[in-house]
CSV table of C-alpha atoms and ligand atoms in Angstrom, one decimal:
chain,number,residue,atom,x,y,z
A,47,MET,CA,93.7,149.8,81.7
A,48,LYS,CA,97.0,147.8,82.7
A,49,VAL,CA,97.0,144.8,81.3
A,50,TYR,CA,99.2,141.6,82.3
A,51,VAL,CA,98.8,138.1,80.4
A,52,MET,CA,100.3,134.6,82.4
A,53,VAL,CA,101.9,132.5,79.5
A,54,GLY,CA,102.8,129.1,80.9
A,55,ALA,CA,102.2,125.4,80.4
A,56,PRO,CA,99.7,123.8,82.8
A,57,GLY,CA,101.4,123.7,86.4
A,58,ALA,CA,103.7,126.1,85.7
A,59,GLY,CA,102.5,128.3,88.5
A,60,LYS,CA,100.7,131.1,86.6
A,61,GLY,CA,97.8,131.2,88.8
A,62,THR,CA,100.1,131.5,92.2
A,63,GLN,CA,102.0,134.2,90.6
A,64,ALA,CA,98.9,136.0,89.1
A,65,ALA,CA,97.1,136.1,92.4
A,66,ILE,CA,100.5,137.3,94.3
A,67,LEU,CA,101.0,139.9,91.3
A,68,ALA,CA,97.4,140.8,91.2
A,69,GLU,CA,97.8,141.8,95.3
A,70,ARG,CA,101.1,143.9,94.9
A,71,LEU,CA,99.8,145.6,91.6
A,72,GLY,CA,96.4,146.4,92.8
A,73,LEU,CA,95.1,144.7,89.7
A,74,ARG,CA,92.0,142.1,89.0
A,75,HIS,CA,93.0,138.3,88.6
A,76,LEU,CA,91.3,136.7,86.0
A,77,ALA,CA,91.2,133.2,85.5
A,78,SER,CA,89.7,131.2,82.6
A,79,GLY,CA,90.0,128.2,84.3
A,80,ASP,CA,88.3,129.2,87.3
A,81,LEU,CA,85.6,130.9,85.3
A,82,PHE,CA,85.0,127.8,83.4
A,83,ARG,CA,84.7,125.9,86.5
A,84,GLU,CA,82.1,128.7,88.3
A,85,ALA,CA,80.1,127.9,84.9
A,86,VAL,CA,80.4,124.3,85.3
A,87,ARG,CA,79.4,124.4,88.9
A,88,SER,CA,76.3,126.6,88.0
A,89,GLY,CA,75.3,124.4,85.1
A,90,THR,CA,74.9,127.4,82.7
A,91,PRO,CA,75.0,126.5,78.7
A,92,VAL,CA,78.7,127.9,78.8
A,93,GLY,CA,79.8,125.3,81.5
A,94,LEU,CA,78.1,122.5,80.1
A,95,GLU,CA,79.9,123.2,76.4
A,96,ALA,CA,83.6,123.8,78.6
A,97,LYS,CA,82.9,120.3,80.5
A,98,ARG,CA,83.0,118.2,77.9
A,99,TYR,CA,86.3,119.5,76.7
A,100,MET,CA,87.7,120.2,80.0
A,101,ASP,CA,87.2,116.3,80.7
A,102,ARG,CA,89.3,115.7,78.0
A,103,GLY,CA,92.1,117.6,78.7
A,104,ALA,CA,91.5,119.6,75.7
A,105,LEU,CA,91.1,123.4,74.8
A,106,VAL,CA,87.6,124.5,74.9
A,107,PRO,CA,86.6,126.2,71.3
A,108,ASP,CA,88.2,129.8,70.6
A,109,PRO,CA,84.6,131.6,70.2
A,110,VAL,CA,83.7,130.4,73.4
A,111,VAL,CA,86.4,131.2,75.5
A,112,ILE,CA,87.0,134.5,73.6
A,113,ALA,CA,83.3,135.5,74.0
A,114,MET,CA,83.1,134.8,77.7
A,115,ILE,CA,86.6,137.0,78.7
A,116,ASP,CA,84.9,139.7,76.5
A,117,GLU,CA,82.3,139.7,78.6
A,118,ARG,CA,84.2,139.7,81.6
A,119,LEU,CA,86.6,142.5,80.6
A,120,ASP,CA,83.3,144.8,80.7
A,121,ARG,CA,82.9,144.8,84.6
A,122,SER,CA,83.4,147.2,86.6
A,123,ASP,CA,85.8,145.5,88.6
A,124,ALA,CA,88.2,144.7,85.3
A,125,ALA,CA,88.2,149.0,84.7
A,126,ALA,CA,91.8,149.3,86.6
A,127,GLY,CA,93.5,146.4,84.8
A,128,VAL,CA,93.8,142.8,84.8
A,129,ILE,CA,96.3,139.9,85.0
A,130,LEU,CA,94.8,137.3,82.9
A,131,ASP,CA,95.8,133.5,83.8
A,132,GLY,CA,95.1,130.8,81.0
A,133,PHE,CA,94.1,133.6,78.3
A,134,PRO,CA,95.0,133.7,76.0
A,135,ARG,CA,96.2,129.9,75.4
A,136,THR,CA,95.8,130.0,71.3
A,137,ARG,CA,96.8,132.3,68.5
A,138,PRO,CA,93.2,133.5,67.6
A,139,GLN,CA,92.5,134.2,71.4
A,140,ALA,CA,95.7,136.3,71.3
A,141,GLU,CA,94.4,138.2,68.4
A,142,SER,CA,90.9,138.5,69.7
A,143,LEU,CA,92.2,139.7,73.1
A,144,ASP,CA,94.6,142.3,71.1
A,145,ALA,CA,91.2,143.4,69.4
A,146,ALA,CA,89.3,143.3,72.9
A,147,LEU,CA,91.4,145.7,74.3
A,148,ALA,CA,91.9,148.1,71.5
A,149,ARG,CA,88.3,148.4,71.6
A,150,ARG,CA,88.9,149.7,75.0
A,151,GLY,CA,91.6,152.0,74.1
A,152,ALA,CA,94.5,149.4,75.9
A,153,GLN,CA,96.6,147.1,75.0
A,154,VAL,CA,98.5,144.1,76.6
A,155,ASP,CA,101.7,145.8,78.4
A,156,ALA,CA,103.5,142.4,79.0
A,157,ALA,CA,103.3,138.7,78.6
A,158,LEU,CA,105.1,137.0,81.4
A,159,TYR,CA,106.0,133.6,80.2
A,160,VAL,CA,106.9,131.0,83.3
A,161,GLY,CA,109.4,128.3,81.8
A,162,VAL,CA,109.0,124.8,83.6
A,163,PRO,CA,110.4,121.6,82.0
A,164,GLU,CA,107.4,118.8,81.5
A,165,GLU,CA,108.8,116.7,84.4
A,166,GLU,CA,108.3,119.2,86.9
A,167,LEU,CA,104.7,120.0,85.5
A,168,VAL,CA,103.6,116.5,86.0
A,169,ARG,CA,105.0,116.9,89.5
A,170,ARG,CA,103.5,119.8,90.3
A,171,LEU,CA,99.9,119.2,88.9
A,172,SER,CA,99.6,115.6,90.9
A,173,GLY,CA,100.7,117.7,94.5
A,174,ARG,CA,98.4,120.2,93.9
A,175,TRP,CA,95.5,121.3,95.7
A,176,ILE,CA,92.8,124.5,95.0
A,177,CYS,CA,90.3,126.0,97.3
A,178,ARG,CA,86.9,125.5,96.6
A,179,ALA,CA,86.1,129.3,97.2
A,180,ALA,CA,88.4,131.1,95.1
A,181,GLY,CA,90.8,128.2,93.3
A,182,HIS,CA,94.0,129.5,95.6
A,183,PRO,CA,96.5,127.2,94.7
A,184,TYR,CA,98.6,124.8,97.1
A,185,HIS,CA,100.9,121.9,97.0
A,186,ASP,CA,101.4,118.6,99.1
A,187,VAL,CA,105.2,119.8,98.9
A,188,SER,CA,106.4,123.0,97.9
A,189,ARG,CA,103.4,125.3,99.2
A,190,PRO,CA,101.4,123.1,102.2
A,191,PRO,CA,98.8,125.2,103.3
A,192,ARG,CA,99.1,126.3,107.1
A,193,VAL,CA,96.4,124.1,108.3
A,194,PRO,CA,96.0,120.8,106.2
A,195,GLY,CA,93.1,120.7,103.8
A,196,ILE,CA,91.9,124.5,104.8
A,197,CYS,CA,92.7,127.5,102.7
A,198,ASP,CA,95.3,130.0,104.7
A,199,ILE,CA,93.4,132.8,102.7
A,200,ASP,CA,89.7,132.2,102.9
A,201,GLY,CA,89.6,129.3,105.3
A,202,SER,CA,87.8,127.5,102.6
A,203,GLU,CA,87.9,123.2,101.8
A,204,LEU,CA,90.9,122.2,99.6
A,205,TYR,CA,90.3,119.7,97.0
A,206,GLN,CA,92.1,118.2,94.2
A,207,ARG,CA,91.1,118.8,90.5
A,208,ASP,CA,89.5,116.0,88.0
A,209,ASP,CA,91.9,117.1,85.4
A,210,ASP,CA,95.0,116.9,87.7
A,211,ARG,CA,94.9,113.0,87.8
A,212,PRO,CA,97.9,111.7,85.8
A,213,GLU,CA,96.1,110.6,82.8
A,214,THR,CA,94.2,114.1,82.0
A,215,VAL,CA,97.7,115.7,83.0
A,216,ARG,CA,99.2,113.7,80.1
A,217,ALA,CA,96.3,114.7,77.7
A,218,ARG,CA,96.6,118.6,78.7
A,219,LEU,CA,100.4,118.5,77.6
A,220,ALA,CA,100.0,116.7,74.5
A,221,GLN,CA,97.2,119.3,73.6
A,222,GLN,CA,97.9,122.4,75.1
A,223,LEU,CA,101.8,122.9,74.7
A,224,GLU,CA,101.8,123.3,71.1
A,225,PRO,CA,99.3,126.2,70.6
A,226,MET,CA,101.1,128.0,74.0
A,227,TYR,CA,104.3,128.2,71.5
A,228,ASP,CA,102.0,130.3,69.2
A,229,VAL,CA,101.2,132.6,71.9
A,230,ILE,CA,104.4,133.1,72.8
A,231,ASP,CA,105.3,133.8,69.6
A,232,HIS,CA,102.9,135.9,69.1
A,233,TYR,CA,104.0,138.4,71.7
A,234,THR,CA,107.6,137.9,71.0
A,235,THR,CA,106.5,139.5,67.6
A,236,GLN,CA,105.0,142.3,69.3
A,237,GLY,CA,108.2,143.0,71.6
A,238,VAL,CA,106.3,142.3,74.8
A,239,LEU,CA,107.1,138.8,75.9
A,240,VAL,CA,109.0,138.6,79.1
A,241,ALA,CA,110.2,134.9,80.4
A,242,VAL,CA,111.1,133.7,83.4
A,243,ASP,CA,112.6,130.8,84.8
A,244,GLY,CA,109.8,128.9,86.8
A,245,THR,CA,111.3,126.5,88.4
A,246,GLN,CA,112.8,129.0,91.2
A,247,SER,CA,111.1,129.0,94.6
A,248,ILE,CA,107.8,131.0,94.1
A,249,ASP,CA,109.0,134.1,96.0
A,250,ASP,CA,112.0,134.4,93.6
A,251,VAL,CA,109.6,133.9,90.7
A,252,THR,CA,107.6,136.7,91.6
A,253,GLN,CA,110.6,138.7,92.5
A,254,ALA,CA,111.7,138.3,88.9
A,255,LEU,CA,108.3,139.0,87.5
A,256,LEU,CA,108.0,142.1,89.3
A,257,ARG,CA,111.3,143.2,88.1
A,258,ALA,CA,110.8,142.3,84.8
A,259,ILE,CA,107.5,144.7,84.9
A,260,ALA,CA,109.6,147.6,86.2
A,261,HIS,CA,112.0,147.1,83.9
A,262,PRO,CA,110.9,146.1,80.6
A,263,ALA,CA,113.5,145.7,77.5
A,264,ARG,CA,112.3,148.4,75.6
A,265,PRO,CA,112.3,147.1,72.1
A,266,VAL,CA,114.6,149.1,69.7
A,267,ASN,CA,112.4,151.1,67.1
A,268,ARG,CA,113.5,151.6,63.8
A,269,SER,CA,113.9,155.2,63.5
A,270,GLU,CA,115.8,155.5,66.7
A,271,ALA,CA,118.3,152.7,65.5
A,272,ALA,CA,119.0,154.3,62.3
B,106,ADP,P1,99.1,126.8,86.6
B,106,ADP,O1,98.0,128.3,87.2
B,106,ADP,O2,100.3,127.3,85.3
B,106,ADP,O3,98.4,125.9,86.4
B,106,ADP,P2,99.5,126.6,89.9
B,106,ADP,O4,99.9,127.9,90.1
B,106,ADP,O5,98.4,126.3,89.8
B,106,ADP,O6,99.6,126.3,87.9
B,106,ADP,O7,100.8,126.1,90.2
B,106,ADP,C1,100.9,124.6,90.0
B,106,ADP,C2,101.3,123.7,91.3
B,106,ADP,O8,102.7,124.1,91.2
B,106,ADP,C3,100.3,124.0,92.6
B,106,ADP,O9,100.2,123.2,93.5
B,106,ADP,C4,101.6,125.3,93.3
B,106,ADP,O10,101.1,125.3,94.7
B,106,ADP,C5,102.7,124.6,92.9
B,106,ADP,N1,103.9,125.6,92.7
B,106,ADP,C6,103.8,126.7,92.0
B,106,ADP,N2,104.7,127.4,91.8
B,106,ADP,C7,105.7,126.8,91.9
B,106,ADP,C8,107.0,127.0,92.7
B,106,ADP,N3,107.6,128.2,92.1
B,106,ADP,N4,107.7,126.0,92.9
B,106,ADP,C9,107.3,125.0,93.6
B,106,ADP,N5,105.9,124.7,93.4
B,106,ADP,C10,105.3,125.6,92.8
B,107,AMP,P1,93.0,125.9,84.0
B,107,AMP,O1,92.9,126.0,85.2
B,107,AMP,O2,93.9,127.0,83.1
B,107,AMP,O3,94.4,124.8,83.9
B,107,AMP,O4,92.0,125.2,82.7
B,107,AMP,C1,91.0,124.2,82.8
B,107,AMP,C2,91.0,123.8,81.9
B,107,AMP,O5,90.0,124.8,81.3
B,107,AMP,C3,91.6,123.6,80.3
B,107,AMP,O6,92.2,122.2,80.4
B,107,AMP,C4,90.7,123.8,79.3
B,107,AMP,O7,89.8,122.5,78.9
B,107,AMP,C5,90.0,124.9,79.7
B,107,AMP,N1,90.4,126.3,79.7
B,107,AMP,C6,90.8,127.4,80.1
B,107,AMP,N2,91.1,128.4,79.7
B,107,AMP,C7,91.2,128.2,78.5
B,107,AMP,C8,91.6,128.9,77.1
B,107,AMP,N3,91.9,129.8,77.0
B,107,AMP,N4,91.1,128.1,76.3
B,107,AMP,C9,90.6,127.3,76.0
B,107,AMP,N5,90.5,126.1,76.9
B,107,AMP,C10,90.6,126.8,78.3
């Protein structure tokens, strides 16, 4: 089972790239935010709990997130491999993911960090539109749909997320960047972090990620170095 993890601030382009890479590499794209939005729409207990945090731009508590992803990894459509988008977002989530994958004889093959400065994140989130059916992301300026208001891929209606309003965007950035750096640190220590410049065009970011996946920097093993 191949496992890639997208790491990046809200609005960095994780969902955009995860969808493209999943298609190219034949992997399942699993976005924790999409799973929570689906749970909120269906009014499940997880959805009701998650909504309290999402509305404030806060992170949903680790146990809730971890249980949801662990259950999702057991479904047959995840068997060939997954691109995780939006998870893990904290160090405990990253450690739980390692354990959950180890139980399945797998590990994180690469953590793909898409770096974008904060003022650009605000611009991206305020112009973002996503589709009702599957959360495919668009942008007023950088990635407009072919037909205004309609998803190119599945024809569903586009809408703007409540938490993409400027005040919630500021709250999300204030609360979610710090734990993201712990996740980066976790994967750097493991030697699986790949960082790409997320300010490039969508196509150039994809090319950089594909190159990084094809030629991972192999950490030097102590016995080889000696
Ligand atoms: P994330 O999943 O990290 O929150 P998204 O993939 O939803 O981010 O992207 C946020 C917004 O920025 C979307 O409106 C998307 O169309 C746009 N976007 C994504 N990648 C780029 C890019 N490389 N350049 C310009 N805009 C981008
Ligand atoms: P996203 O679509 O990834 O921007 O996620 C939307 C919201 O869902 C976030 O602002 C959090 O409230 C919640 N969420 C998504 N993924 C996680 C996660 N891994 N840990 C905690 N909260 C999450």
